[in-house]
Coordinates of C-alpha atoms (C1' of nucleotides) in Angstrom, one line a residue:
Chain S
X29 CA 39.9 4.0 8.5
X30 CA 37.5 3.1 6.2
X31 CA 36.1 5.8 3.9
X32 CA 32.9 7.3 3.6
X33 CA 30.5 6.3 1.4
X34 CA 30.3 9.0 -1.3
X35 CA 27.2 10.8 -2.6
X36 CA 28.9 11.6 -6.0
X37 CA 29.7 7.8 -6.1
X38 CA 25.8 6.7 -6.3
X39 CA 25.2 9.5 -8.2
X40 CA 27.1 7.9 -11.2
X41 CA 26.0 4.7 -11.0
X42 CA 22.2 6.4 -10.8
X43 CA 22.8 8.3 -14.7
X44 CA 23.7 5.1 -15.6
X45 CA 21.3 2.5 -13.9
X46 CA 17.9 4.6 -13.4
X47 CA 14.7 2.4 -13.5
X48 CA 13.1 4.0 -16.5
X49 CA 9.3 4.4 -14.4
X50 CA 6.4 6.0 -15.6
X51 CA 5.9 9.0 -12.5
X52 CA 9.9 9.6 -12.8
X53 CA 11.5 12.0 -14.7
X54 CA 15.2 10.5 -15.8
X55 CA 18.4 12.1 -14.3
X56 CA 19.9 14.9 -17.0
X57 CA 16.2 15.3 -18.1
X58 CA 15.1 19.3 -19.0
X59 CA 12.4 19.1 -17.7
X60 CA 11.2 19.9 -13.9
X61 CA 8.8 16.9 -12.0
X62 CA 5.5 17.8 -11.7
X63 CA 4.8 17.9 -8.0
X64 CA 1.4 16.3 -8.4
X65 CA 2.6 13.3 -10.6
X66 CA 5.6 12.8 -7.4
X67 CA 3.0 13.2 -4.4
X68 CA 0.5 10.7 -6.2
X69 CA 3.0 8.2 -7.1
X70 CA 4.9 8.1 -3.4
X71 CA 1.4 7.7 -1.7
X72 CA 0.8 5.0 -4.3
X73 CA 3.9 3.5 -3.6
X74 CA 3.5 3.4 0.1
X75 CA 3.8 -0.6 1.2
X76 CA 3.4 -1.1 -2.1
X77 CA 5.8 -2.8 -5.1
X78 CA 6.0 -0.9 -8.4
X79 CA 5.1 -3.7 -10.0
X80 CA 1.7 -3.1 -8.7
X81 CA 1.0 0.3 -8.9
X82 CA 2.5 1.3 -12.7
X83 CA -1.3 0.3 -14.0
X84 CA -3.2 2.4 -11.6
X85 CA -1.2 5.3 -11.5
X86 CA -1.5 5.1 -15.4
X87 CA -5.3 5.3 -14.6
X88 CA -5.4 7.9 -11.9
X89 CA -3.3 10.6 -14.6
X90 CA -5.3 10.0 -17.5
X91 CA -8.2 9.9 -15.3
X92 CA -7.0 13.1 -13.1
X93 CA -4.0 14.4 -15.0
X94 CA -3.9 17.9 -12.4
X95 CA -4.5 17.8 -8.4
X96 CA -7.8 19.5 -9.1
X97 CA -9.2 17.4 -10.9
X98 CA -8.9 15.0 -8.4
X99 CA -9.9 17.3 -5.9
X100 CA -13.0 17.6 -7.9
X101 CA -14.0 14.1 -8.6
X102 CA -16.6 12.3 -6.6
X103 CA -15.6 10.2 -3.6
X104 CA -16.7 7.0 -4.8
X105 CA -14.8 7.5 -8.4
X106 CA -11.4 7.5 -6.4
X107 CA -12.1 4.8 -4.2
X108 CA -13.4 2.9 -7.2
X109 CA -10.5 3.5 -9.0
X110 CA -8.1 2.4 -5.8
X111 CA -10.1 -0.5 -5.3
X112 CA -7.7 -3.4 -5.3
X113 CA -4.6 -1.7 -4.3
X114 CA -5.2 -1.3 -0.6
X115 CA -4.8 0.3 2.4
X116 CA -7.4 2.3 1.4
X117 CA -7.3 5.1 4.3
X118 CA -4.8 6.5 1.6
X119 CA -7.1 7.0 -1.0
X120 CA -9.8 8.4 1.7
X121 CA -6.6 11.0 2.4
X122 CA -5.5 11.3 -0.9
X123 CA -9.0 12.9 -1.3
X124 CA -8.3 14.9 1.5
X125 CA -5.4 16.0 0.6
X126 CA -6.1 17.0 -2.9
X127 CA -8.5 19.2 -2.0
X128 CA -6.7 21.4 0.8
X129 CA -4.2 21.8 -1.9
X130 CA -6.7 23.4 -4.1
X131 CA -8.8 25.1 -1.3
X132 CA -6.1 26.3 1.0
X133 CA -2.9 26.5 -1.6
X134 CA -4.5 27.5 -4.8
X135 CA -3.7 24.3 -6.4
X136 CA 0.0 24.1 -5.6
X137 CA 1.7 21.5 -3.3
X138 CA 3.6 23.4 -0.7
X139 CA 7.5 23.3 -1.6
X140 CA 8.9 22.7 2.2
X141 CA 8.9 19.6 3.8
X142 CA 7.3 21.0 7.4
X143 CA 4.6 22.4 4.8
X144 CA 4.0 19.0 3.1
X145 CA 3.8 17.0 6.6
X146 CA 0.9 19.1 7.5
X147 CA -1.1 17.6 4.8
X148 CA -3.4 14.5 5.2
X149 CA -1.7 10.9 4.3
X150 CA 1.8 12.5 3.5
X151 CA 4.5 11.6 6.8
X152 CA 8.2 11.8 7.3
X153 CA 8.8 9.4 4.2
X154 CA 6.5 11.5 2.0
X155 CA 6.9 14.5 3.3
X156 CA 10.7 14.2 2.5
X157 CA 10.2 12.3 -1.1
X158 CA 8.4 14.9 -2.3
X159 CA 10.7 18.0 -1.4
X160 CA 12.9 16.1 -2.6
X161 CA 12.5 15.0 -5.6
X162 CA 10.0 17.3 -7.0
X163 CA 11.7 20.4 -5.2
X164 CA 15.5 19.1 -5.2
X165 CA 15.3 19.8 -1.5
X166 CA 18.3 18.6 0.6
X167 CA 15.9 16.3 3.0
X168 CA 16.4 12.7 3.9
X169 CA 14.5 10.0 2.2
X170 CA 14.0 6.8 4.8
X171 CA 11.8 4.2 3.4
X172 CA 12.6 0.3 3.5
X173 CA 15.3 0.4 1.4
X174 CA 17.1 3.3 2.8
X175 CA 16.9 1.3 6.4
X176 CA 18.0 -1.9 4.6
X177 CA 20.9 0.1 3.3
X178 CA 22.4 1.7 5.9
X179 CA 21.9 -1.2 8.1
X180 CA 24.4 -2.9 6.0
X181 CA 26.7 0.3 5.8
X182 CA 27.3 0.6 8.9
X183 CA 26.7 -3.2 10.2
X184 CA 23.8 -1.9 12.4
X185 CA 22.5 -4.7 14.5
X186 CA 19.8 -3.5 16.5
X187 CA 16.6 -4.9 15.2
X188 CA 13.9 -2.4 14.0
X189 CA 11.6 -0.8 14.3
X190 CA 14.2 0.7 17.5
X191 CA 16.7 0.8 15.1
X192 CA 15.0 3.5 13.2
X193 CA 16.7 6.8 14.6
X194 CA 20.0 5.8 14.0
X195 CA 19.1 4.7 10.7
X196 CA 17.9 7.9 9.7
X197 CA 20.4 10.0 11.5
X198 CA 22.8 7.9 9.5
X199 CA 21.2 8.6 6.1
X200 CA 21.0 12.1 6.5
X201 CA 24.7 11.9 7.4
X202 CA 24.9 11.2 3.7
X203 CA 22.4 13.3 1.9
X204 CA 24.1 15.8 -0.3
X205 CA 23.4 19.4 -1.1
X206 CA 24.5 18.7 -4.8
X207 CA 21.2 17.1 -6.8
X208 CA 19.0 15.3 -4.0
X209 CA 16.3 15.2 -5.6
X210 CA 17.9 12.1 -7.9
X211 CA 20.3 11.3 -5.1
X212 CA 17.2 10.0 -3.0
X213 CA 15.8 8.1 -6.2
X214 CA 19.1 6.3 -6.2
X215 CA 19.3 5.2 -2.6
X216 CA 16.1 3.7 -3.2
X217 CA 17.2 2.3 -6.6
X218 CA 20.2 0.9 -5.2
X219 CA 17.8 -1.1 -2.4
X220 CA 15.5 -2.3 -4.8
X221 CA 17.5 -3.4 -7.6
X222 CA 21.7 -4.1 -5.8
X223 CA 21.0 -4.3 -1.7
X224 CA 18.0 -6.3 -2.0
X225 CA 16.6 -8.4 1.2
X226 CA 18.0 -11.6 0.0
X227 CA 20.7 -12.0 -2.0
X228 CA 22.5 -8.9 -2.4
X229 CA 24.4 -8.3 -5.3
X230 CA 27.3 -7.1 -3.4
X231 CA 29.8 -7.6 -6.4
X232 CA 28.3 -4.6 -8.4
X233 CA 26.8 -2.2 -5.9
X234 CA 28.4 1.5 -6.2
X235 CA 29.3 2.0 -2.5
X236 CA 30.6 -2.0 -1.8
X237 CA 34.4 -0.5 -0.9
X238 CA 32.5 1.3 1.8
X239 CA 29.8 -1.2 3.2
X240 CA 31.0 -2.5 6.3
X241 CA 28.5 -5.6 6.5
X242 CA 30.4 -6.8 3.0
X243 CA 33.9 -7.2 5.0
X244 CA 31.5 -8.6 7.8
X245 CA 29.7 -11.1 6.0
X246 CA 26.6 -9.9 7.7
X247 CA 24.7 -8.0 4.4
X248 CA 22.1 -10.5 3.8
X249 CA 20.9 -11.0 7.6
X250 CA 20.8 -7.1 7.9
X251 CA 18.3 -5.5 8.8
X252 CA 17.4 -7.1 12.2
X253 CA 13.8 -7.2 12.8
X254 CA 11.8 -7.6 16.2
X255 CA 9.8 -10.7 15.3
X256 CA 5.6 -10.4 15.0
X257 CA 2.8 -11.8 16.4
X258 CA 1.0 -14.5 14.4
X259 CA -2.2 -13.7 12.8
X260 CA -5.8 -15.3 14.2
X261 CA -8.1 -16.6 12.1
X262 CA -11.8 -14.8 12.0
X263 CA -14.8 -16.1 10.1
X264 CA -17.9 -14.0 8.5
X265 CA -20.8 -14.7 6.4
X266 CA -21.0 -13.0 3.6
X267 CA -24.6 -12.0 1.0
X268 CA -24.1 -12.4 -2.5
X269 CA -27.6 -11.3 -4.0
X270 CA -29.0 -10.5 -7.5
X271 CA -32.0 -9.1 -8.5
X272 CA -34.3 -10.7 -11.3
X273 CA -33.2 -7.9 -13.6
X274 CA -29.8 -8.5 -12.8
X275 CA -28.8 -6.0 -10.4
X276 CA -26.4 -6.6 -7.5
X277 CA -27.1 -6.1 -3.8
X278 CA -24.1 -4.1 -2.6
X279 CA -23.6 -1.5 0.5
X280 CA -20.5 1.0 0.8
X281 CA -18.6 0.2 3.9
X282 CA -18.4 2.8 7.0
X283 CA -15.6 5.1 6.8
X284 CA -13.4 4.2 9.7
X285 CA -11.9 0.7 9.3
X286 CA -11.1 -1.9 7.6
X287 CA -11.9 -1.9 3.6
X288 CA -13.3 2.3 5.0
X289 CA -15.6 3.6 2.4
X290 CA -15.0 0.8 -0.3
X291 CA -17.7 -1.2 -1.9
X292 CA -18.8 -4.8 -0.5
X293 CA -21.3 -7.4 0.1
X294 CA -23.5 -7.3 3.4
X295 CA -22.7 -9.4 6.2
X296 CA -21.8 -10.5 9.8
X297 CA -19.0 -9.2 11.6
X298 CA -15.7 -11.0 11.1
X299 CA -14.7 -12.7 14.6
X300 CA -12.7 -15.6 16.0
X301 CA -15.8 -16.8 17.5
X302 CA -18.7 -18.1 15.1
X303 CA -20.1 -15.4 13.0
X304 CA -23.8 -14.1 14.0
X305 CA -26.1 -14.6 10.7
X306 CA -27.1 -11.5 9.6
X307 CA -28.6 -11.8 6.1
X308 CA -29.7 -7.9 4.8
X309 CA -33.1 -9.1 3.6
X310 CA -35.3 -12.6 4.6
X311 CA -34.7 -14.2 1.4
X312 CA -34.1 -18.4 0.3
X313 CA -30.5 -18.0 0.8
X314 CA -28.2 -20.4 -0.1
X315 CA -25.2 -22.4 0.5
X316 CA -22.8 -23.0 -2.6
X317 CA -20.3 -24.6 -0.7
X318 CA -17.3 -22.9 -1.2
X319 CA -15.5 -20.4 1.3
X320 CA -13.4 -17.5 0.6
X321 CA -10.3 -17.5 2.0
X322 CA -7.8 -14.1 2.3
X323 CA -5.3 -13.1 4.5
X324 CA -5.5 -9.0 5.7
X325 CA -2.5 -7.1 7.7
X326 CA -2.9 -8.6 11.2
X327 CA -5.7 -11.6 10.4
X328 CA -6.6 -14.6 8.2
X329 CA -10.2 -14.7 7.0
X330 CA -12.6 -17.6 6.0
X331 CA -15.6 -15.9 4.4
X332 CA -19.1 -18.4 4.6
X333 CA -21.0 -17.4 1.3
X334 CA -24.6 -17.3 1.0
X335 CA -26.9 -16.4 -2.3
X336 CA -29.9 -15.4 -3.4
X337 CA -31.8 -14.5 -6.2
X338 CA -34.6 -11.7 -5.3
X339 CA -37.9 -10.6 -6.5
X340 CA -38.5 -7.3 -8.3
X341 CA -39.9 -6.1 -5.0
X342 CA -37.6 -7.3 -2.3
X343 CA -37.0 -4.4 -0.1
X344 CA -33.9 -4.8 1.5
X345 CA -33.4 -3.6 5.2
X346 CA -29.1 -3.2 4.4
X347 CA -27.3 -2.1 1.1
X348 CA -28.8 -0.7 -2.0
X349 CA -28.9 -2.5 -5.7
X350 CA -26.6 -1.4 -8.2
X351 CA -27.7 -2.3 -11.7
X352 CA -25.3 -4.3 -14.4
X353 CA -23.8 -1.1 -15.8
X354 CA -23.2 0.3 -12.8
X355 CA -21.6 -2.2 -10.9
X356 CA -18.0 -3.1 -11.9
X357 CA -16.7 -5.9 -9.9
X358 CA -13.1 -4.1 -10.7
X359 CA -14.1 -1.5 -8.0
X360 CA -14.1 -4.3 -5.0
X361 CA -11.8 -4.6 -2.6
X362 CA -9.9 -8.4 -3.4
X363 CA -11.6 -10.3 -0.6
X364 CA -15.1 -8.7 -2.0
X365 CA -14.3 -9.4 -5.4
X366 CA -13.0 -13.3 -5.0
X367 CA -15.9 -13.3 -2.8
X368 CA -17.9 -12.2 -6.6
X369 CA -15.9 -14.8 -8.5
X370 CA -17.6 -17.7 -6.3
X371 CA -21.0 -16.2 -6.8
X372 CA -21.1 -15.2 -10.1
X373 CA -21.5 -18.6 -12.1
X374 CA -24.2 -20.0 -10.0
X375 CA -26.1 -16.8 -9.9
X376 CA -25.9 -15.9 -13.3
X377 CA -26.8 -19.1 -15.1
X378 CA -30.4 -18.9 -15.8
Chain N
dA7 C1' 5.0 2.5 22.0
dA8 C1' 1.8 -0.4 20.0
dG9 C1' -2.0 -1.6 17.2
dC10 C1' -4.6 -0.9 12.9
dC11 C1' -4.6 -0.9 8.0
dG12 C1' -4.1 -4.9 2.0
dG13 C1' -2.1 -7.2 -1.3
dG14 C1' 1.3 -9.6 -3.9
dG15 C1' 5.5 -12.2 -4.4
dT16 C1' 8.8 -15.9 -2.9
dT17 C1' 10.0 -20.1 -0.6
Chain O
dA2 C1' 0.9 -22.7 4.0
dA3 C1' 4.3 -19.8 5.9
dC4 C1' 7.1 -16.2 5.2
dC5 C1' 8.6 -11.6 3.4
dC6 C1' 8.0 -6.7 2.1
dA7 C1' 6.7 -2.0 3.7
dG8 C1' 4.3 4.3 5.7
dG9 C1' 0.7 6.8 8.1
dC10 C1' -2.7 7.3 11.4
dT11 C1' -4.8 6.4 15.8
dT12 C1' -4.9 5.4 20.5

DNA sequence: AAGCCGGGGTT
DNA sequence: AACCCAGGCTT
């Protein structure tokens, strides 16, 4: 019978092989995690490499350094500040969140996990990462790595997302009482760094004399995953204007969707069919001959340009101007912003 | 249960 | 260019 993977085995391997990262605080440390620093980071982090959000999370806690702070700052100053990083119903609930913490709890993230799923943009994963690790609660971490891991443990087959339950009824199997807070850090350090997706380094991982996918042979195909529908392609026009004195032509995106409450250029719809014109003022637009292409969760997009350069007095019927100091092309979303790239020389060359 | 939400990295 | 990765919300 082969034994048990051990908690106190990963546990070593963790004081020894932590990722140093800038929201964590390092196993043995004095000092207790600020809840705040652990909540922003995990919602950051959701579908999202570290690689990618170190710089912004940087930002956010200089920016922000409490949860009221943030609670008090203006709408478009967070979504600014998000802009590139997307998915950007999270920073619309990270908003949200922020301030029933300091309406409804006084400024204090709740310290239970059925208290922390109640709260906008934090789910099962987050819920659970944050008791966790900021409250060294005994709950059960599942995020991608975790699946990936016990997948391979146990040899689990079934493709997810069905495989899910099991998963997770097979990682709490394994969740100690002793440290958990660290203990969930490590399964996901051991995921991201020893039981990657492809090419796992079996020969050093912590819990290798108990993974049952090693003796199998089956580690790198594991997990199984129901295969996904291929992506259409959708077409827009987009309206790159600028004022003689230099000020852009932007509007802020409706709250619900896609890009929700983020800054962009006006234009059509985006749909498989050929876009309907829809220029936000009439205007001698025209055609620079060069189309953005980017590729969203569950479409590819080929963005039709189309610039302008307006009179002191063009009234606009869509989107307002935002003058040189006020626009920062860092607060687009990407497809807005490479949409700026291609406009920018030709529009700003006298 | 299935669809809607970005972006970056690797092959 | 195709593929891979990866939580929460909505319907």
């Amino acid at each position: 019978m082969r034994e048990k993977p051990q908690s106190a085995d990963l546990l070593h391997w963790y004081d020894r092989h932590a990722r140093n990262l800038p929201w964590r605080v390092p196993p043995g440390a004095e000092v207790d995690p600020d809840p705040y620093r652990v909540w922003l980071s995990e919602v950051m982090l959701q579908q999202t490499t570290v690689a990618a959000v170190k710089s912004y999370f940087e930002r956010f806690t200089t920016l922000w350094p409490t949860v009221s702070n943030l609670a008090d700052a203006e709408d478009q100053a967070v979504m600014g500040e998000w802009a590139g990083l997307g998915y950007y119903a999270r920073a619309r609930n990270l908003l949200k969140c922020a301030r029933v913490v300091r309406d409804a709890h006084g400024g204090r993230f709740p310290d239970q996990r059925e208290d922390l799923l109640k709260l906008p943009g934090i789910g099962p994963y987050t819920a659970s990462a944050i008791a966790a690790i900021a409250f060294d609660r005994a709950e059960t971490v599942v995020d991608g790595n975790v699946e990936r891991v016990m997948a391979r443990l146990y040899d689990i087959h079934t493709p997810l997302p069905a495989a899910k339950p099991e998963l997770t009824e097979k990682a709490a199997g394994l969740t100690p009482d002793l440290r958990p807070g660290d203990y969930a850090q490590a399964v996901m350090d051991l995921g991201a760094t020893i039981c990657t997706p492809r090419n796992p380094a079996c020969g050093i991982c912590p819990w290798s004399a108990a993974c049952i996918a090693r003796v199998n042979r089956t580690a790198a195909e594991l997990p199984k995953k129901t295969p996904k529908k291929p992506k259409p392609i959708r077409h827009g026009i987009a309206y790159v204007a600028r004022r003689e004195d230099g000020a852009w032509l932007l509007e802020q995106r409706p709250d619900k969707g896609l890009l929700g409450g983020m800054l962009g250029w006006p234009g059509s719809d985006w749909t498989e069919a050929d876009p309907l014109p829809a220029p936000p003022i009439e205007a001698d637009w025209h055609d620079p001959n060069a189309e953005v292409r980017h590729t969203f969760t569950h479409f590819h997009l080929r963005l039709t340009l189309r610039l302008a350069t307006l009179p002191m007095t063009a009234a606009p019927e869509r989107g307002t101007f935002l003058s040189q100091t006020e626009f920062r092309p860092a607060n687009l979303p990407t497809v807005m912003r490479k949409a700026f790239d291609l406009a920018r020389d030709p529009l700003t060359k006298d």
